[in-house]
Amino acid sequence: MPKFEYAPAPESRSIVSLRESYGLFINGEFGPSVDGRAFKTISPATEEVLAEVTEAGPADVDRAVTAARKAYEHTWSAMPGRERAKYLFRIARIVQERARELAVLESLDNGKPIRESRDVDIPLVAAHFFYYAGWADKLEYAGYGPAPRPLGVAGQVIPWNFPLLMLAWKIAPALACGNTVVLKPAETTPLTALAFAEICQQADLPPGVVNIVTGAGETGRALVEHPGIDKVAFTGSTEVGKQIARACAPTRKKVTLELGGKAANVVFEDAPVDQAVEGIVNGIFFNQGHVCCAGSRLLVQESVYDEVLASLRRRLATLRLGDPLDKNTDVGAINSAAQLAKIRELSEVGEAEGAHRWSPPCELPVKGFWFPPTIFTGVSQAHRIAREEIFGPVLSVLTFRTPAEAVEKANNTPYGLSAGVWTEKGSLILWMASRLRAGVVWANTFNKFDPTSPFGGYKESGYGREGGRHGLEAYLDV
Ligand code: NAD
């Protein structure tokens, strides 16, 4: 088959002006930490140091919570919804104006392809702020009573896979409802959250309404355990989610947890194969598989197994892995050395347990953290690669014969975040959707996000919903 060769098409990084070091954003201003500690954030594609970032200790978290409390009591909660909306609309428009810069910054710090940060992450960030701006003056019509009240100060901790988008999921509904926030971005991807702090300044957001404290797990712990916050919103691993649930259990804090997943993507024999293959690829190789709702378990009906697998292998051979800033890149860098080690380890376990590993011929850059798109076949439900979240570009393939068996296998997981169904029959889609224990069920598509639809899990995928009208509930005292 003749192969089309792509010339490099790198997006310029000159639109981003990185500072050498970044302070904490507390009470509307950037400043140092009390004890002067700092860490470096690197580009996972090249291991180049991008900037030095301040590490917030407990005293800094305390200052941030105090600033948020003051802003909550004196400014934000007292402001009419239509006035709060103006700020959110302004933030949304500035995100759009600075979209290219934010996309480049996100790809630099996270390693994700520019095509994704430009076409998915950043437009969705703006969409979330626009959407929740629209709710700010209509909360009495949201179905939570005539005058729903905010909770107070929200402590929010987010992961590294969609840094700015997770920030938007957290901050937009919180502010719309009248809460103020202290947010901690992940330690490997703090830069777009710090750019967002500048956007808050640009939008003239009253000081203290949004505070950004950077740091690692200890900073996150200091935040969620701070007695001065009323609400904890966490997205990340199930393990840390459980620790947070335990820490918050004896308190009055309202908690939402958005944790891991091991989603089944179920392909029936009547599905259009080419379309399903695109959905499988999007399901697990989008964002290098660093997606909590990734379709990491492919369930294929036995009768079309050979056809689907042959087509999937052909498609994988066309994926281009490399420079995240190249507009032709499909698969970028793994976010960190630690995550790469985890993906490698679980892949080795997959082989050792008897599954068959396959990757297309794929040259990996020498510098940086890389893992080729990988498929495991011959996977049984007992294998660790069928049960544990790999959080990388690794697909485990299983088969089924009947719809009932598909449901049984799809639900055979401690998680329950998402699922996909591929079939021509509407009745089968509805039959499956009513039986799959997953917060989101996509039909003939995968990884589709929209600010108007709620997102969240069952079982060990967490509790609470983000997005849509449902997402307001997490930030209202109802
Ligand atoms: P993590 O749970 O360790 O970190 C997520 C966030 O929580 C980060 O900001 C981190 O600094 C913070 N944190 C860590 N320990 C904390 C503590 N004790 N208290 C409060 N905050 C704390 O997740 P990770 O290291 O980013 O990734 C590990 C695994 O988590 C992944 O392999 C994947 O399984 C899962 N994950 C899930 C999602 C998701 O969207 N559901 C996103 C990222 C990672």
XYZ file of C-alpha atoms and ligand atoms in Angstrom:
522
model
C 0.000 0.000 0.000
C 1.575 3.362 -0.940
C 2.061 5.420 2.156
C 1.509 9.141 2.214
C 4.499 10.848 3.781
C 3.865 13.888 5.928
C 6.304 16.762 6.063
C 6.804 18.160 9.569
C 4.249 20.851 10.438
C 5.298 22.187 13.821
C 3.171 24.783 15.561
C 5.370 27.679 16.628
C 5.963 27.970 20.346
C 6.859 31.646 20.056
C 3.271 32.545 21.006
C 4.032 31.325 24.535
C 6.205 33.477 26.763
C 7.288 31.312 29.635
C 8.480 32.930 32.803
C 11.533 31.461 34.468
C 9.592 30.960 37.670
C 5.993 31.171 38.829
C 4.653 32.127 42.245
C 1.442 31.085 43.957
C -1.728 32.897 42.943
C -3.346 34.028 46.174
C -5.773 36.908 46.650
C -5.397 38.050 43.055
C -1.607 38.258 43.080
C 1.359 36.048 42.315
C 3.730 35.695 45.243
C 6.319 33.472 46.907
C 5.633 30.661 49.328
C 6.351 31.021 53.017
C 9.252 28.557 52.989
C 10.572 29.306 49.474
C 10.362 25.767 48.153
C 10.031 25.161 44.404
C 9.973 22.385 41.811
C 10.528 22.179 38.076
C 8.039 21.333 35.384
C 9.428 19.694 32.256
C 8.308 18.934 28.731
C 7.649 15.176 28.671
C 8.504 15.103 24.963
C 12.041 16.439 25.400
C 12.710 16.449 29.169
C 13.575 20.154 28.815
C 12.894 22.213 31.937
C 10.083 24.644 31.109
C 9.864 26.638 34.340
C 10.299 26.602 38.074
C 7.079 26.491 40.044
C 6.486 27.358 43.694
C 5.561 24.573 46.071
C 2.804 25.566 48.450
C 3.108 24.351 52.033
C 0.350 24.231 54.663
C 0.864 27.906 55.589
C 0.363 28.927 51.959
C -2.727 26.773 51.621
C -4.027 28.455 54.752
C -3.428 31.905 53.246
C -5.244 30.849 50.074
C -8.234 29.479 52.005
C -8.393 32.675 54.074
C -8.372 34.785 50.898
C -11.099 32.626 49.384
C -13.213 32.888 52.553
C -12.915 36.655 52.621
C -13.838 36.921 48.942
C -16.748 34.565 49.485
C -18.198 36.494 52.397
C -17.579 40.046 51.287
C -17.810 39.906 47.511
C -18.755 36.840 45.561
C -21.645 35.237 47.414
C -23.286 38.633 47.819
C -22.983 39.488 44.128
C -26.124 38.951 42.021
C -25.905 35.990 39.629
C -26.105 38.231 36.574
C -22.969 40.063 37.739
C -21.077 36.828 38.407
C -22.108 35.726 34.912
C -20.378 38.744 33.377
C -17.058 37.635 34.855
C -17.522 34.082 33.620
C -18.409 35.285 30.125
C -15.348 37.513 30.188
C -13.118 34.609 31.221
C -14.604 32.449 28.437
C -13.891 35.122 25.849
C -10.307 35.641 27.045
C -9.761 31.867 26.855
C -10.920 32.037 23.237
C -8.697 35.020 22.496
C -5.683 33.276 24.017
C -6.669 29.831 22.683
C -3.615 29.266 20.524
C -1.227 30.229 23.302
C -3.051 28.006 25.798
C -3.042 25.066 23.374
C 0.704 25.351 22.791
C 1.359 25.711 26.515
C -0.794 22.663 27.286
C 0.977 20.528 24.679
C 4.392 21.664 25.914
C 3.709 20.871 29.563
C 1.529 17.780 29.104
C 2.901 16.140 25.929
C -0.481 15.823 24.221
C -0.734 16.456 20.460
C -1.418 20.076 19.538
C -4.330 18.879 17.395
C -6.053 17.685 20.574
C -5.251 20.658 22.798
C -6.206 23.049 19.962
C -9.367 21.280 18.762
C -10.656 19.570 21.906
C -9.253 20.774 25.247
C -9.212 24.543 24.820
C -12.529 24.904 22.923
C -14.166 22.795 25.639
C -12.619 24.995 28.340
C -14.227 28.075 26.775
C -17.496 26.158 26.265
C -17.629 25.236 29.958
C -17.232 28.840 31.053
C -19.835 30.018 28.535
C -22.228 27.288 29.624
C -21.970 27.925 33.370
C -21.993 31.692 32.842
C -25.463 31.083 31.444
C -26.555 29.344 34.642
C -25.257 31.971 37.093
C -28.423 34.094 36.962
C -30.847 31.197 36.497
C -30.067 29.004 39.486
C -33.636 29.247 40.774
C -34.749 27.415 37.612
C -32.233 24.572 37.995
C -34.582 22.392 40.012
C -32.959 22.930 43.408
C -35.546 25.239 44.939
C -36.317 28.954 44.571
C -33.055 30.309 46.033
C -30.331 27.670 46.118
C -27.332 28.768 48.162
C -23.635 28.255 47.462
C -21.540 26.084 49.761
C -18.696 28.474 50.517
C -15.030 27.783 49.761
C -14.231 24.864 47.452
C -10.888 23.018 47.613
C -10.265 21.483 44.197
C -7.525 19.038 43.193
C -7.056 18.002 39.574
C -4.884 15.582 37.571
C -2.489 16.049 34.681
C -4.333 14.441 31.788
C -6.566 17.405 30.819
C -5.009 20.151 32.946
C -6.927 23.221 31.819
C -10.121 21.333 30.987
C -10.287 19.771 34.454
C -9.743 23.244 35.902
C -12.700 24.500 33.845
C -14.881 21.576 34.962
C -14.115 22.541 38.556
C -13.970 26.330 38.547
C -16.807 27.252 36.143
C -19.715 25.623 38.057
C -18.235 26.590 41.450
C -18.088 30.278 40.530
C -21.439 30.247 38.759
C -23.073 29.025 41.970
C -21.411 31.713 44.085
C -18.559 29.746 45.673
C -14.932 30.798 45.763
C -12.120 28.332 45.090
C -8.621 27.203 45.917
C -7.399 24.902 43.163
C -4.312 22.715 43.048
C -3.189 21.596 39.590
C -1.128 18.415 39.140
C 2.584 18.766 39.796
C 3.571 17.724 36.244
C 1.200 20.161 34.492
C 0.868 23.427 36.431
C 1.473 25.910 33.608
C -1.981 26.356 32.079
C -3.518 26.773 35.543
C -1.011 29.579 36.139
C -1.900 31.095 32.766
C -5.513 30.864 33.907
C -4.566 32.870 37.014
C -3.352 35.617 34.666
C -6.680 35.380 32.838
C -8.475 35.972 36.145
C -6.399 39.135 36.571
C -7.135 40.173 32.989
C -10.870 39.639 33.624
C -10.662 41.789 36.773
C -12.054 38.962 38.835
C -12.244 40.195 42.438
C -9.158 39.088 44.421
C -9.534 35.793 46.297
C -12.381 34.388 44.183
C -9.897 32.061 42.434
C -6.659 31.003 44.123
C -4.156 28.615 42.538
C -1.695 26.758 44.759
C 0.914 24.603 43.051
C 2.608 21.575 44.550
C 2.390 17.805 44.728
C 0.341 15.352 46.819
C 1.221 16.972 50.158
C -0.117 20.317 48.970
C -3.275 18.546 47.812
C -3.623 16.865 51.171
C -3.160 20.151 53.044
C -5.920 21.628 50.904
C -8.535 18.880 51.190
C -7.865 18.489 54.917
C -8.016 22.223 55.638
C -10.832 22.847 58.141
C -11.747 26.128 56.422
C -13.137 24.614 53.230
C -16.736 23.558 52.722
C -16.414 21.467 49.591
C -13.834 19.069 48.160
C -13.783 18.281 44.451
C -11.174 15.761 43.363
C -10.277 14.147 40.059
C -7.478 11.583 40.046
C -6.654 8.064 41.076
C -9.041 5.817 42.980
C -6.360 5.251 45.609
C -6.031 8.941 46.483
C -9.811 9.345 46.132
C -10.311 6.760 48.864
C -7.837 8.560 51.149
C -9.714 11.812 50.595
C -13.080 10.165 51.271
C -11.705 8.805 54.550
C -10.236 12.162 55.550
C -13.489 14.007 54.804
C -15.863 11.429 56.304
C -15.843 12.887 59.847
C -16.247 16.459 58.555
C -19.171 18.460 57.174
C -17.439 18.893 53.802
C -19.406 18.002 50.721
C -17.276 15.765 48.478
C -17.291 14.808 44.805
C -14.792 12.271 43.471
C -14.030 11.586 39.826
C -11.684 8.620 39.788
C -10.417 5.888 37.507
C -12.099 3.706 34.914
C -11.711 0.574 32.827
C -14.357 1.147 30.199
C -15.665 -1.485 27.828
C -16.061 -0.535 24.182
C -18.487 -3.144 22.826
C -18.546 -3.890 19.099
C -21.459 -5.981 17.757
C -21.341 -7.895 14.504
C -23.703 -5.516 12.718
C -21.591 -2.422 13.492
C -20.044 -0.576 10.538
C -16.482 -1.814 10.967
C -14.586 1.220 9.681
C -16.582 3.552 11.889
C -16.149 1.262 14.894
C -12.393 1.069 14.315
C -12.192 4.878 14.342
C -14.132 4.805 17.603
C -11.826 2.195 19.106
C -8.758 4.240 18.136
C -10.285 7.435 19.498
C -11.385 5.535 22.608
C -7.935 4.374 23.678
C -5.263 6.297 21.751
C -6.730 9.800 22.190
C -4.484 11.660 24.656
C -2.137 8.590 24.788
C -4.861 6.750 26.677
C -4.429 9.136 29.623
C -8.193 9.344 29.893
C -10.210 8.132 32.877
C -13.100 7.155 30.581
C -10.831 5.585 27.898
C -12.232 2.538 26.124
C -9.388 0.390 27.408
C -11.263 -2.940 27.126
C -12.438 -3.770 23.639
C -15.194 -6.392 23.587
C -15.703 -7.723 20.042
C -18.421 -10.130 18.989
C -16.654 -13.356 17.993
C -18.182 -13.497 14.502
C -16.426 -10.262 13.444
C -13.301 -10.593 15.544
C -10.895 -11.334 12.667
C -12.255 -8.557 10.504
C -12.217 -5.943 13.266
C -8.726 -6.874 14.444
C -7.272 -6.839 10.926
C -8.783 -3.433 10.288
C -7.634 -2.111 13.668
C -4.057 -3.239 13.047
C -4.066 -1.556 9.625
C -5.350 1.662 11.169
C -2.799 1.614 13.975
C 0.003 1.378 11.453
C -1.044 4.814 10.149
C -0.898 6.595 13.518
C 1.934 9.080 13.720
C 3.737 9.283 17.041
C 6.108 12.118 17.873
C 6.509 15.837 18.503
C 3.345 16.997 20.305
C 3.654 20.404 18.660
C 3.545 18.888 15.151
C 0.059 19.345 13.691
C 0.285 15.892 12.071
C 0.940 14.050 15.319
C -1.697 11.585 16.510
C 0.073 10.151 19.551
C 2.164 12.406 21.782
C 4.405 11.805 24.778
C 3.554 9.954 27.972
C 3.107 12.589 30.659
C 5.863 11.540 33.063
C 8.615 9.018 33.709
C 6.504 7.589 36.556
C 3.483 7.048 34.318
C 5.683 5.469 31.639
C 7.094 3.066 34.221
C 3.562 2.084 35.235
C 2.491 1.457 31.632
C 5.632 -0.606 30.983
C 5.131 -2.625 34.130
C 1.511 -3.513 33.407
C 2.331 -4.343 29.789
C 5.023 -6.733 30.965
C 2.536 -8.310 33.351
C 0.135 -8.727 30.397
C 2.749 -10.701 28.479
C 3.788 -12.715 31.520
C 0.154 -13.670 32.140
C -0.096 -15.036 28.606
C -1.747 -12.304 26.527
C -0.320 -11.539 23.081
C 1.217 -8.093 22.638
C 1.298 -6.213 19.329
C 2.377 -2.738 18.253
C 2.760 -1.355 14.736
C 6.308 -0.597 13.586
C 6.922 2.678 15.340
C 10.094 4.625 15.941
C 10.230 6.205 19.391
C 12.138 9.461 19.942
C 15.284 9.003 22.012
C 14.614 11.802 24.482
C 11.403 12.075 26.473
C 8.790 9.552 27.585
C 7.210 7.441 24.854
C 5.158 4.296 24.486
C 3.892 2.880 21.176
C 0.188 2.212 20.557
C -0.252 -1.348 21.806
C -2.898 -4.052 21.531
C -3.168 -7.141 23.690
C -5.183 -10.054 22.317
C -5.968 -13.354 23.999
C -6.857 -11.426 27.145
C -8.976 -13.132 29.777
C -11.086 -11.351 32.367
C -8.747 -12.514 35.117
C -5.688 -10.804 33.589
C -4.480 -7.702 35.362
C -4.507 -5.789 32.057
C -8.257 -6.476 31.859
C -8.905 -5.327 35.420
C -6.500 -2.506 36.238
C -6.365 0.947 34.754
C -3.185 1.233 32.672
C -3.768 4.888 31.801
C -1.713 4.600 28.633
C -2.038 3.717 24.924
C -2.717 0.056 25.629
C -5.860 -1.799 24.544
C -6.948 -5.166 25.951
C -9.116 -7.154 23.529
C -11.707 -9.688 24.695
C -14.537 -11.406 22.826
C -18.185 -12.289 23.449
C -20.940 -14.224 21.685
C -24.259 -12.837 22.955
C -25.444 -9.424 24.171
C -25.984 -10.902 27.641
C -22.359 -12.054 27.741
C -21.245 -8.598 26.571
C -23.114 -6.952 29.457
C -21.735 -9.466 31.947
C -18.156 -8.857 30.827
C -18.510 -5.088 30.448
C -19.825 -4.770 34.009
C -17.210 -7.119 35.421
C -14.997 -4.344 36.764
C -14.703 -2.408 40.019
C -15.114 0.771 37.960
C -18.159 2.291 36.267
C -17.294 5.498 34.470
C -18.095 4.971 30.794
C -18.867 2.451 28.060
C -19.303 2.363 24.291
C -21.731 0.393 22.145
C -21.341 -0.110 18.405
C -24.336 -1.525 16.546
C -26.805 -0.555 13.857
C -29.792 -1.485 16.006
C -31.298 1.259 18.129
C -33.118 -1.300 20.243
C -29.862 -3.042 21.090
C -28.272 0.291 22.049
C -31.119 0.987 24.480
C -31.067 -2.586 25.797
C -27.323 -2.311 26.471
C -27.480 1.215 27.889
C -30.050 0.196 30.475
C -27.840 -2.669 31.648
C -24.349 -1.180 31.522
C -23.338 0.143 34.929
C -21.497 3.183 33.644
C -22.021 6.910 34.157
C -21.753 7.612 30.430
C -22.721 5.235 27.623
C -21.703 6.350 24.142
C -23.533 4.844 21.175
C -21.628 4.624 17.892
C -19.155 7.196 19.128
C -16.653 7.513 21.982
C -14.989 10.206 24.106
C -17.541 12.833 23.148
C -17.728 15.654 25.670
C -20.104 18.529 26.006
C -20.589 20.992 28.863
C -24.324 20.305 28.879
C -24.024 16.590 29.657
C -23.309 15.269 33.115
C -20.206 13.127 33.613
C -19.300 10.901 36.543
C -19.110 7.348 37.738
C -20.463 4.457 39.717
C -18.622 2.153 42.085
C -14.877 2.878 42.383
C -15.082 5.513 39.654
C -16.358 7.897 42.303
C -19.471 9.881 43.062
C -21.078 13.159 42.061
C -21.581 14.528 38.580
C -19.762 17.266 36.714
C -21.222 19.088 33.727
C -24.739 20.048 32.785
C -27.478 21.033 35.216
C -26.435 18.078 37.393
C -22.997 19.641 37.847
C -24.563 22.567 39.729
C -25.724 20.296 42.532
C -22.134 19.652 43.641
C -21.696 23.378 44.370
C -25.051 24.180 45.926
C -26.206 23.577 49.478
C -28.995 21.232 48.469
P -3.147 11.104 41.702
O -4.464 10.728 42.265
O -1.929 10.665 42.422
O -3.070 12.693 41.543
C -4.173 13.507 41.156
C -4.031 14.820 41.895
O -4.133 14.576 43.303
C -2.714 15.520 41.690
O -2.923 16.913 41.666
C -1.919 15.138 42.938
O -0.910 16.045 43.273
C -3.008 15.128 43.980
N -2.757 14.280 45.140
C -1.926 13.209 45.261
N -2.000 12.703 46.509
C -2.903 13.442 47.183
C -3.431 13.402 48.516
N -3.040 12.472 49.395
N -4.367 14.302 48.869
C -4.795 15.234 48.001
N -4.315 15.338 46.740
C -3.385 14.451 46.332
O -3.106 10.618 40.254
P -1.874 10.717 39.264
O -0.558 10.523 39.938
O -2.047 11.985 38.524
O -2.157 9.465 38.365
C -2.147 8.184 38.935
C -3.301 7.434 38.435
O -4.522 8.147 38.675
C -3.315 7.235 36.965
O -2.461 6.235 36.551
C -4.769 6.923 36.749
O -5.007 5.601 37.123
C -5.469 7.841 37.695
N -5.933 9.068 37.082
C -7.257 9.211 36.854
C -7.708 10.382 36.286
C -9.135 10.636 36.020
O -9.450 11.576 35.321
N -10.050 9.868 36.567
C -6.822 11.378 35.949
C -5.462 11.197 36.210
C -5.047 10.037 36.803
